[in-house]
Coordinates of C-alpha atoms in Angstrom, one line a residue:
M1 CA 7.7 50.3 9.5
L2 CA 5.1 48.5 11.7
S3 CA 5.8 45.9 14.1
I4 CA 3.8 43.7 16.4
D5 CA 4.2 43.9 20.3
P6 CA 4.4 40.5 21.9
D7 CA 2.7 41.3 25.0
D8 CA -0.5 42.4 23.5
N9 CA -0.5 41.8 19.9
T10 CA -1.1 45.3 19.0
S11 CA 0.9 47.1 16.2
T12 CA 3.0 50.1 16.6
L13 CA 4.7 52.4 14.1
G14 CA 8.7 53.1 14.2
G15 CA 10.7 55.5 12.6
D16 CA 11.2 59.4 12.4
L17 CA 8.9 60.8 9.7
E18 CA 11.0 64.0 9.5
K19 CA 14.0 62.5 7.9
S20 CA 12.4 62.5 4.4
A21 CA 10.5 64.7 2.3
I22 CA 7.4 62.3 2.1
G23 CA 7.6 61.9 5.8
R24 CA 7.2 65.6 6.5
H25 CA 4.5 65.7 3.8
I26 CA 2.6 62.7 5.6
R27 CA 2.7 64.7 8.9
Q28 CA 1.7 68.2 7.6
L29 CA -1.1 66.6 5.8
T30 CA -2.2 64.5 8.9
E31 CA -2.3 67.7 10.8
K32 CA -4.5 69.4 8.2
C33 CA -6.9 66.4 8.3
K34 CA -7.0 66.8 12.1
S35 CA -7.9 70.4 11.7
L36 CA -10.5 69.7 9.2
A37 CA -12.0 66.9 11.6
K38 CA -12.1 69.6 14.5
T39 CA -14.0 72.1 12.3
A40 CA -16.4 69.3 11.3
K41 CA -17.1 68.4 14.7
D42 CA -17.5 72.0 16.2
V43 CA -19.9 73.5 13.9
P44 CA -23.1 71.2 14.5
Y45 CA -22.6 71.6 18.4
S46 CA -22.3 75.5 18.4
Q47 CA -25.3 75.7 16.0
W48 CA -27.5 73.5 18.0
L49 CA -26.5 75.5 21.1
A50 CA -27.6 78.7 19.6
N51 CA -31.1 77.2 18.7
P52 CA -32.4 74.9 21.6
N53 CA -36.1 74.8 20.5
F54 CA -37.0 71.2 19.7
R55 CA -40.7 71.4 19.2
D56 CA -40.2 73.0 15.9
A57 CA -37.5 70.5 14.9
V58 CA -40.0 67.7 13.6
P59 CA -39.5 67.5 9.9
P60 CA -42.4 67.1 7.5
R61 CA -44.9 64.2 7.7
K62 CA -43.4 62.4 4.7
M63 CA -39.7 62.6 5.9
A64 CA -40.9 61.7 9.6
D65 CA -42.7 58.7 8.2
N66 CA -39.6 57.6 6.5
L67 CA -37.2 57.8 9.1
V68 CA -39.6 56.2 11.7
T69 CA -39.9 53.3 9.7
L70 CA -36.3 52.9 9.3
Y71 CA -35.9 52.8 12.9
F72 CA -38.4 50.2 13.5
R73 CA -37.0 48.1 10.3
T74 CA -33.5 47.9 11.9
Q75 CA -33.1 48.7 15.8
E76 CA -36.1 47.9 17.6
S77 CA -36.0 44.2 17.2
L78 CA -32.5 44.2 19.0
Y79 CA -33.2 46.7 21.7
R80 CA -37.0 46.6 22.7
I81 CA -37.6 50.0 23.8
L82 CA -41.1 51.0 22.5
H83 CA -44.4 49.0 22.4
I84 CA -45.0 49.7 18.6
P85 CA -48.7 49.9 18.5
S86 CA -48.9 52.6 21.4
F87 CA -46.0 54.6 19.7
Q88 CA -47.9 54.6 16.3
K89 CA -51.2 55.7 18.1
E90 CA -49.4 58.6 19.8
Y91 CA -47.5 59.4 16.4
E92 CA -51.0 59.6 14.6
Q93 CA -52.2 62.1 17.5
Y94 CA -49.2 64.2 17.1
W95 CA -50.0 64.9 13.4
Q96 CA -53.7 65.5 14.3
Q97 CA -52.6 68.1 16.8
P98 CA -48.9 68.7 16.9
N99 CA -49.2 71.8 19.3
A100 CA -50.9 69.8 22.0
A101 CA -48.4 67.0 21.9
N102 CA -46.6 65.9 25.1
P103 CA -42.9 67.4 24.9
V104 CA -41.6 63.9 26.2
F105 CA -43.3 62.2 23.0
I106 CA -41.7 64.9 20.8
L107 CA -38.3 64.1 22.2
K108 CA -38.9 60.1 21.8
L109 CA -40.0 60.8 18.3
L110 CA -36.9 62.9 17.6
L111 CA -34.6 60.2 18.8
V112 CA -36.5 57.6 17.0
M113 CA -35.8 59.5 13.7
S114 CA -32.2 60.4 14.7
I115 CA -31.4 56.6 14.7
G116 CA -33.4 56.3 11.6
A117 CA -31.4 58.8 9.9
C118 CA -28.5 56.6 10.1
F119 CA -30.0 54.3 7.5
Y120 CA -31.6 57.1 5.3
Q121 CA -29.9 57.3 2.0
G122 CA -31.7 60.1 0.1
P123 CA -30.1 63.2 -1.5
D124 CA -30.4 65.1 1.6
A125 CA -29.0 62.4 3.8
Y126 CA -26.2 64.9 5.1
L127 CA -28.9 67.3 6.1
Y128 CA -30.8 64.8 8.3
R129 CA -27.9 63.5 10.0
S130 CA -27.0 67.0 10.7
E131 CA -30.4 67.5 12.0
A132 CA -30.1 64.4 14.0
T133 CA -27.3 65.8 16.0
K134 CA -29.4 68.7 17.0
W135 CA -32.2 66.1 18.0
I136 CA -29.9 64.4 20.2
F137 CA -28.6 67.6 21.8
A138 CA -32.2 68.6 22.6
A139 CA -32.8 65.4 24.5
Q140 CA -29.6 65.8 26.2
A141 CA -30.3 69.0 27.2
W142 CA -33.7 68.0 28.5
F143 CA -32.1 65.5 30.7
S144 CA -29.6 67.9 32.1
S145 CA -32.1 70.2 33.5
P146 CA -33.1 70.0 37.1
F147 CA -36.2 68.4 38.6
E148 CA -35.0 64.8 38.3
K149 CA -37.8 63.2 40.4
G150 CA -40.5 64.2 37.9
R151 CA -38.6 62.2 35.3
L152 CA -38.6 58.8 37.2
H153 CA -41.2 57.3 34.7
T154 CA -41.4 54.8 31.6
S155 CA -41.0 57.1 29.2
A156 CA -37.9 58.7 30.6
I157 CA -36.2 55.3 30.7
Q158 CA -37.1 54.9 27.0
L159 CA -35.7 58.2 26.3
Q160 CA -32.4 57.4 27.9
C161 CA -32.0 54.1 25.9
L162 CA -32.9 55.8 22.7
L163 CA -30.5 58.7 23.4
L164 CA -27.6 56.6 24.3
L165 CA -28.2 54.4 21.1
A166 CA -28.5 57.5 19.1
R167 CA -25.2 59.1 20.4
Q168 CA -23.3 55.6 19.6
H169 CA -24.7 55.8 16.1
H170 CA -23.9 59.2 15.4
S171 CA -20.5 59.1 17.4
I172 CA -21.6 61.9 19.7
A173 CA -19.1 61.2 22.6
G174 CA -19.8 57.4 21.7
D175 CA -16.7 56.1 23.5
L176 CA -18.1 57.9 26.9
V177 CA -21.4 56.0 26.6
W178 CA -20.4 53.7 29.5
I179 CA -20.7 56.7 31.8
S180 CA -24.2 57.4 30.8
A181 CA -25.1 53.9 30.7
G182 CA -24.2 53.8 34.4
A183 CA -26.6 56.6 35.2
L184 CA -29.4 54.9 33.3
L185 CA -28.7 51.6 35.2
R186 CA -28.9 53.3 38.5
T187 CA -31.9 55.3 37.5
S188 CA -33.7 52.0 36.6
L189 CA -32.5 50.4 39.9
Q190 CA -34.1 53.4 41.6
M191 CA -37.3 52.7 40.0
G192 CA -37.1 49.1 40.8
Y193 CA -36.6 47.7 37.1
H194 CA -34.1 45.0 38.7
R195 CA -37.0 43.3 40.5
D196 CA -39.5 41.5 38.5
P197 CA -43.2 43.1 38.3
K198 CA -44.9 39.9 40.0
V199 CA -43.0 41.1 43.4
L200 CA -44.1 44.7 42.9
P201 CA -47.4 46.4 43.4
K202 CA -49.9 45.2 40.8
M203 CA -49.6 46.8 37.3
S204 CA -51.0 46.0 33.9
A205 CA -49.9 43.0 32.0
M206 CA -48.4 45.4 29.3
Q207 CA -46.7 47.5 31.6
A208 CA -44.9 44.5 33.4
E209 CA -43.9 43.3 29.8
I210 CA -42.5 46.7 28.9
R211 CA -40.3 46.8 32.1
R212 CA -38.9 43.5 31.5
R213 CA -38.1 44.4 27.9
L214 CA -36.5 47.5 29.2
W215 CA -34.4 45.9 31.8
A216 CA -33.1 43.5 29.2
T217 CA -32.3 46.5 26.9
I218 CA -30.5 48.2 29.9
L219 CA -28.5 45.3 30.5
E220 CA -27.4 45.1 27.0
I221 CA -26.5 48.4 26.5
N222 CA -24.4 48.4 29.7
I223 CA -22.6 45.3 28.8
Q224 CA -21.9 46.5 24.9
S225 CA -20.5 50.0 26.4
A226 CA -18.4 48.1 29.0
V227 CA -16.6 46.3 26.4
D228 CA -16.3 49.4 24.1
S229 CA -14.7 51.3 27.0
G230 CA -12.7 48.3 28.5
M231 CA -14.6 49.1 31.7
P232 CA -16.2 46.7 34.4
L233 CA -19.9 46.1 34.3
L234 CA -21.1 47.2 37.8
I235 CA -23.9 44.7 38.3
S236 CA -24.0 41.0 38.8
A237 CA -26.7 38.4 38.2
D238 CA -27.3 38.6 42.0
D239 CA -28.4 41.8 41.8
F240 CA -31.7 41.2 39.9
D241 CA -34.3 38.7 39.7
T242 CA -36.2 40.4 36.7
E243 CA -37.5 37.5 34.5
P244 CA -37.0 37.5 30.8
P245 CA -39.5 39.2 28.6
A246 CA -42.3 37.0 27.2
N247 CA -41.9 35.8 23.7
I248 CA -44.8 37.6 22.0
D249 CA -45.3 40.2 19.4
D250 CA -46.6 43.7 20.3
V251 CA -50.2 43.0 19.1
D252 CA -50.5 40.4 21.7
I253 CA -50.6 43.0 24.6
D254 CA -52.5 46.2 25.0
E255 CA -53.1 48.7 27.9
T256 CA -56.6 46.8 28.7
M257 CA -54.9 43.4 29.6
L258 CA -55.1 42.4 33.4
S259 CA -54.3 38.8 33.0
P260 CA -50.8 37.2 32.9
V261 CA -49.3 37.2 29.3
N262 CA -49.1 33.7 27.6
S263 CA -45.5 33.4 26.2
K264 CA -45.3 31.5 22.8
P265 CA -42.9 28.5 22.6
S266 CA -39.2 29.3 22.1
T267 CA -39.3 27.9 18.6
T268 CA -41.7 30.6 17.4
F269 CA -40.3 33.6 16.2
T270 CA -41.6 36.8 17.6
Q271 CA -40.7 40.6 17.8
C272 CA -38.9 39.7 21.0
S273 CA -36.9 36.7 19.8
V274 CA -33.7 38.5 19.1
Q275 CA -33.7 40.2 22.3
L276 CA -34.4 37.1 24.0
A277 CA -31.4 35.3 22.4
L278 CA -29.2 38.4 23.4
L279 CA -30.5 38.0 27.0
K280 CA -30.0 34.1 27.2
A281 CA -26.2 34.8 26.2
F282 CA -26.0 37.8 28.9
Q283 CA -24.4 35.6 31.7
I284 CA -21.4 34.2 29.5
R285 CA -20.7 37.5 28.1
L286 CA -20.9 39.0 31.8
E287 CA -18.2 36.4 32.7
V288 CA -16.1 37.5 29.7
V289 CA -16.2 41.2 30.9
R290 CA -15.4 40.2 34.5
F291 CA -12.2 38.3 33.9
L292 CA -11.1 40.4 31.1
N293 CA -11.3 43.4 33.2
N294 CA -9.9 41.8 36.4
I295 CA -6.7 44.0 37.3
C296 CA -5.8 41.4 40.2
F297 CA -5.3 38.2 38.1
E298 CA -5.4 36.7 34.8
P299 CA -7.8 34.0 33.7
S300 CA -6.5 30.4 32.9
Y301 CA -6.4 29.3 29.4
D302 CA -8.7 26.2 30.5
E303 CA -11.2 28.9 31.7
A304 CA -11.0 31.1 28.4
L305 CA -11.7 27.7 26.5
R306 CA -14.6 26.9 28.4
V307 CA -16.0 30.5 27.8
G308 CA -15.4 30.4 24.1
S309 CA -16.9 27.2 23.7
E310 CA -20.1 28.5 25.1
L311 CA -20.0 31.7 23.1
S312 CA -19.3 29.7 19.9
K313 CA -22.3 27.5 20.9
A314 CA -24.5 30.5 21.4
C315 CA -23.6 31.8 18.1
R316 CA -24.3 28.5 16.3
Q317 CA -27.6 27.9 18.1
N318 CA -28.7 31.8 17.3
D319 CA -27.8 31.3 13.5
A320 CA -29.6 27.9 13.2
F321 CA -32.9 29.3 14.9
L322 CA -32.9 32.6 12.7
S323 CA -32.0 31.0 9.5
K324 CA -35.4 29.0 9.5
F325 CA -37.1 32.4 9.3
N326 CA -34.7 34.1 7.2
R327 CA -36.4 35.1 3.7
C328 CA -35.5 36.9 0.7
L329 CA -37.0 40.1 -0.4
T330 CA -40.5 39.0 0.5
A331 CA -39.6 38.6 4.4
D332 CA -41.0 40.4 7.3
P333 CA -38.3 43.0 8.3
Q334 CA -38.1 41.5 11.8
N335 CA -36.8 38.2 10.2
S336 CA -34.1 39.9 8.1
Q337 CA -30.4 39.0 7.4
F338 CA -29.7 42.6 9.2
H339 CA -30.8 41.0 12.5
R340 CA -29.0 38.0 12.0
N341 CA -25.6 40.0 11.6
L342 CA -26.4 42.3 14.4
L343 CA -27.2 39.5 16.8
D344 CA -24.2 37.4 15.9
S345 CA -21.7 40.3 15.9
S346 CA -23.2 41.4 19.6
I347 CA -21.8 37.9 20.8
R348 CA -19.2 37.1 18.6
R349 CA -17.0 40.2 19.5
F350 CA -16.9 38.6 23.0
L351 CA -15.5 35.6 21.6
L352 CA -12.6 37.4 19.9
L353 CA -12.1 39.2 23.2
V354 CA -11.7 36.1 25.2
H355 CA -9.0 34.6 22.8
R356 CA -7.1 37.6 22.0
P357 CA -4.8 37.8 25.0
F358 CA -3.9 34.2 24.2
A359 CA -3.8 34.5 20.5
A360 CA -0.7 37.1 21.0
K361 CA 1.0 34.1 23.0
G362 CA 0.1 31.6 20.1
L363 CA 2.0 33.8 17.6
K364 CA 5.1 32.3 19.3
D365 CA 3.9 29.3 21.4
P366 CA 2.0 26.5 19.6
H367 CA 0.2 25.7 23.0
Y368 CA -2.1 28.6 22.3
Y369 CA -2.7 28.0 18.5
F370 CA -6.4 27.3 18.9
S371 CA -6.9 30.9 20.5
R372 CA -4.8 32.2 17.5
K373 CA -7.1 30.5 14.9
A374 CA -10.3 31.2 16.8
C375 CA -9.5 35.0 17.2
L376 CA -8.7 35.2 13.4
D377 CA -11.7 33.3 12.3
S378 CA -14.0 35.7 14.5
A379 CA -12.5 38.8 12.9
V380 CA -12.8 37.3 9.6
H381 CA -16.3 36.1 10.2
M382 CA -17.4 39.6 11.3
L383 CA -15.9 41.3 8.1
K384 CA -17.8 38.9 6.0
Y385 CA -21.5 38.8 7.0
P386 CA -23.8 38.5 4.0
C387 CA -25.6 41.6 3.2
S388 CA -29.0 42.2 4.6
D389 CA -32.4 42.3 2.9
F390 CA -32.9 46.1 2.1
P391 CA -32.6 47.4 -0.5
T392 CA -30.4 45.3 -2.6
E393 CA -31.9 43.1 -5.2
S394 CA -28.7 40.7 -6.0
G395 CA -27.1 40.1 -2.9
G396 CA -24.6 42.8 -3.4
Q397 CA -23.5 45.4 -0.9
I398 CA -24.7 48.4 -3.1
A399 CA -27.9 48.1 -5.4
N400 CA -27.7 49.3 -8.9
N401 CA -28.9 52.8 -7.7
G402 CA -26.0 53.3 -5.5
V403 CA -27.8 52.6 -2.3
R404 CA -26.4 50.5 0.5
D405 CA -28.3 47.6 2.2
D406 CA -29.1 48.3 5.7
F407 CA -26.1 46.4 7.4
T408 CA -23.4 48.0 5.1
Q409 CA -24.9 51.3 5.6
L410 CA -24.7 50.6 9.5
K411 CA -21.0 49.8 9.1
T412 CA -20.5 53.1 6.9
V413 CA -22.2 55.6 9.2
S414 CA -22.2 54.2 12.6
G415 CA -19.9 54.9 15.6
G416 CA -19.6 52.5 18.6
F417 CA -18.6 48.9 18.0
F418 CA -18.6 49.2 14.1
K419 CA -16.4 52.2 14.2
S420 CA -13.7 50.4 16.1
L421 CA -14.1 47.0 14.6
I422 CA -12.4 48.4 11.3
V423 CA -9.1 48.9 13.1
H424 CA -9.4 46.0 15.6
A425 CA -9.9 43.3 12.9
A426 CA -7.2 44.9 10.7
M427 CA -4.8 44.6 13.8
V428 CA -5.7 40.9 14.0
I429 CA -5.2 40.3 10.4
F430 CA -2.0 42.3 10.1
A431 CA -0.5 40.5 13.1
E432 CA -1.6 37.0 11.4
L433 CA 0.0 37.8 8.1
Y434 CA 3.3 39.3 9.8
T435 CA 3.7 36.1 11.6
Q436 CA 2.9 33.9 8.6
L437 CA 5.5 35.7 6.7
D438 CA 8.0 35.3 9.8
E439 CA 7.4 31.4 10.0
D440 CA 7.8 31.3 6.2
P441 CA 10.7 33.1 5.4
M442 CA 11.1 31.6 2.0
F443 CA 7.5 32.9 1.0
S444 CA 6.6 29.3 -0.3
E445 CA 3.8 29.1 -2.9
H446 CA 1.5 27.0 -0.7
G447 CA 1.0 29.8 1.6
K448 CA 0.1 32.6 -0.9
P449 CA -3.7 31.4 -1.3
S450 CA -4.4 31.9 2.2
R451 CA -2.4 35.1 2.6
E452 CA -4.3 36.6 -0.5
S453 CA -7.6 36.1 1.1
L454 CA -6.5 37.8 4.5
K455 CA -4.9 40.6 2.4
Q456 CA -8.2 41.0 0.6
C457 CA -9.8 41.5 3.9
L458 CA -7.4 44.3 4.6
R459 CA -8.3 45.9 1.1
D460 CA -11.9 45.9 1.8
L461 CA -11.3 47.3 5.4
I462 CA -9.2 50.3 3.5
Q463 CA -12.3 50.9 1.2
L464 CA -14.7 50.9 4.2
A465 CA -12.5 53.3 6.0
A466 CA -12.6 55.5 2.9
D467 CA -16.4 55.2 2.6
R468 CA -16.7 56.2 6.3
I469 CA -14.5 59.2 5.8
S470 CA -16.3 60.3 2.5
V471 CA -19.8 60.2 4.7
V472 CA -19.2 60.6 8.4
E473 CA -15.9 59.8 9.8
N474 CA -13.3 62.4 10.9
N475 CA -10.5 60.3 12.0
V476 CA -8.2 59.3 9.1
K477 CA -5.8 57.3 11.1
G478 CA -7.5 53.9 10.5
H479 CA -7.2 54.4 6.9
L480 CA -3.6 55.2 7.4
F481 CA -2.8 52.4 9.7
M482 CA -4.3 49.7 7.4
S483 CA -2.7 51.2 4.1
V484 CA 0.5 51.1 5.7
A485 CA 0.1 47.6 7.0
L486 CA -0.9 46.2 3.6
A487 CA 1.8 47.9 1.9
Q488 CA 4.4 46.7 4.3
L489 CA 3.2 43.1 4.1
E490 CA 3.1 43.0 0.4
A491 CA 6.6 44.3 0.1
M492 CA 8.0 41.8 2.5
E493 CA 6.2 38.9 0.4
N494 CA 7.5 40.4 -3.1
G495 CA 10.8 41.3 -1.8
G496 CA 10.8 44.9 -2.0
D497 CA 11.8 47.8 0.3
P498 CA 9.3 47.8 3.2
E499 CA 10.2 51.2 4.4
R500 CA 9.9 52.8 1.0
A501 CA 6.4 51.1 0.5
V502 CA 5.2 52.2 3.9
L503 CA 6.0 55.8 3.1
E504 CA 4.6 55.7 -0.2
A505 CA 1.4 54.0 1.0
A506 CA 1.1 56.6 3.9
R507 CA 1.6 59.5 1.3
K508 CA -1.4 58.2 -0.7
S509 CA -3.4 57.3 2.4
V510 CA -3.3 60.9 3.9
D511 CA -3.6 62.6 0.5
K512 CA -6.7 60.7 -0.2
C513 CA -8.2 61.2 3.1
Y514 CA -7.6 64.8 3.0
D515 CA -9.4 65.1 -0.5
L516 CA -12.2 62.8 1.0
L517 CA -12.6 65.4 4.0
V518 CA -12.5 68.6 2.0
G519 CA -15.0 67.1 -0.5
R520 CA -17.4 66.0 2.1
M521 CA -17.3 69.3 4.1
S522 CA -17.5 71.4 0.9
A523 CA -20.2 69.5 -0.8
G524 CA -22.7 68.6 2.1
M525 CA -21.8 69.7 5.3
N526 CA -22.0 73.3 5.1
V527 CA -19.1 74.1 7.5
P528 CA -15.9 76.3 7.0
V529 CA -13.0 74.3 5.5
P530 CA -9.6 75.6 6.7
V531 CA -6.9 75.9 4.0
D532 CA -3.3 75.5 5.0
S533 CA -2.7 77.5 8.2
G534 CA -4.6 80.7 6.9
P535 CA -8.2 81.7 7.9
A536 CA -11.1 79.4 6.8
I537 CA -12.9 79.7 3.8
N538 CA -16.7 79.8 4.7
I539 CA -18.9 77.6 2.8
P540 CA -22.4 79.2 1.8
G541 CA -25.0 78.6 4.4
C542 CA -22.8 78.6 7.4
E543 CA -22.2 82.6 7.9
G544 CA -24.4 82.7 11.0
A545 CA -22.3 80.0 12.9
Q546 CA -21.5 81.4 16.3
D547 CA -18.0 81.1 17.9
F548 CA -18.5 80.3 21.6
G549 CA -15.0 80.7 22.4
M550 CA -14.8 77.1 24.0
D551 CA -14.4 73.7 22.3
F552 CA -17.7 72.1 23.6
T553 CA -16.6 68.7 22.1
M554 CA -13.3 68.7 24.2
Q555 CA -11.2 67.4 21.4
D556 CA -8.2 69.5 22.4
W557 CA -8.4 68.4 26.1
S558 CA -5.4 65.9 25.5
L559 CA -2.8 64.7 27.8
E560 CA -0.5 63.9 24.9
Q561 CA 0.2 67.3 23.4
D562 CA 3.7 67.1 24.5
N563 CA 4.3 63.7 22.7
P564 CA 5.4 64.6 19.1
D565 CA 4.2 61.0 18.0
A566 CA 0.8 61.1 19.6
W567 CA -0.6 62.3 16.1
F568 CA -0.5 58.4 15.0
K569 CA -1.1 56.3 18.0
S570 CA -3.8 58.1 19.9
G571 CA -6.4 57.5 17.3
F572 CA -6.3 53.8 17.8
E573 CA -7.5 54.0 21.6
D574 CA -11.1 54.9 21.2
G575 CA -12.7 52.2 23.1
V576 CA -9.5 50.5 23.7
W577 CA -10.5 46.8 23.9
W578 CA -7.0 45.6 24.7
H579 CA -7.6 47.2 28.2
C580 CA -10.1 44.6 28.6

């Protein structure tokens, strides 16, 4: 049975699974899923370590064009890293003389394509997501080699930003990005990115703008990774004086410009508008990270209400501004619904964090009811973003050809925030439903419509969790938790036996997750699939995989091996947001 911890509003599972045959089946199949997950994680790493040549890894021109286009259509507007015309110029030069290309540009291209691979949905999508892992390791290996002074240049900063985003998108130690983001921050400080270019030795207008854009991107990566990891952001507003980037499009600057850039009015949408909106909300989000991570005192409720009000205002202003430029299929990709969703979620998640500690108290104390409602509304809002513009034709999440729109695809394949949002939102909704049923022991009819809407959110999350497992996700515990939560709530509401409902839902969940993992690995991943506890069955195409005698992913380096119940709870502590 699931219950709510009144101190932190998290859900815990009680009971001994070994008491029944179903319980033993659940535990055994969960261990098999864990074994499958470990296999899926091990093989791509070892295959790449056996072949570290990245110059030959660039795919054919047609596919490269596709992946590069997907990157610029989705990610570059939020995290301004590249000057698009300059990159396109180098890109064309590369295809004219591939062997003469600078290795740094090749790595930059590989990382751009690795992020684009998250949005690619062709029949060979599995192949290119696997290739993206290799490209990411190529860049990581380049950064890990010596001669660091020779890499203190703009391209190295761009590479580091792209590498961290790619790691999060492909869940490659994504929960440890905060550590690497700190190295990126310190590298940029060493290079003077925290000082505005006007106080530095004279440089071109284009170089100055690129530095300002990169500094804003570095701040954003650091604040998001701090929230994901429940760790402090080790910089304050007093530590830098770099001004915001100019509100211009990339075609407005080039290498020949010497005079300062004329920024367009803030009411004009440009390729920097989304980044500027994020940067405008940086200071208030910094306050959130600071007082939520403060180990010496807890913030006052009045302070939480003030910060929450400013965050809500920022979300409303951004939505009003971008809605003016939002178009249907004829819209420029930079104005798409995808960017509205991504911008809103990047700020609204902080609103949820502000209210969540008080929402837990609001389950019992009416004084904190506003936080309880604000927390629930934020969770539901982030689960019900409209579909983005590409490639749907009728507003649905999946077009007639079975291709997801960009935002749904991001939720389905990406790690980082979107990976943790599923379980975090489910916990908030479960706590609310559980409390509503506790407050309404007679389960009156007037409360059922609102509960049904929230239960549908859980059903949608369960389906999203299943979709993720069928494509990229190796952790089945999110699907298991949400299935159990929904079954318990429905049993309570209908007067059934909650314990029996929970066990049956758990059995169905692990059965389905195991089938999804086996099907994915057999059909597209080309990795050995373990059967029971016997030897692995080698899938064709993987006979050459090497065993290095070491778990490079450190998946088994656990401190919980002596805890028999760690199989259930530990999986929810990736990016433990309640540490904030």
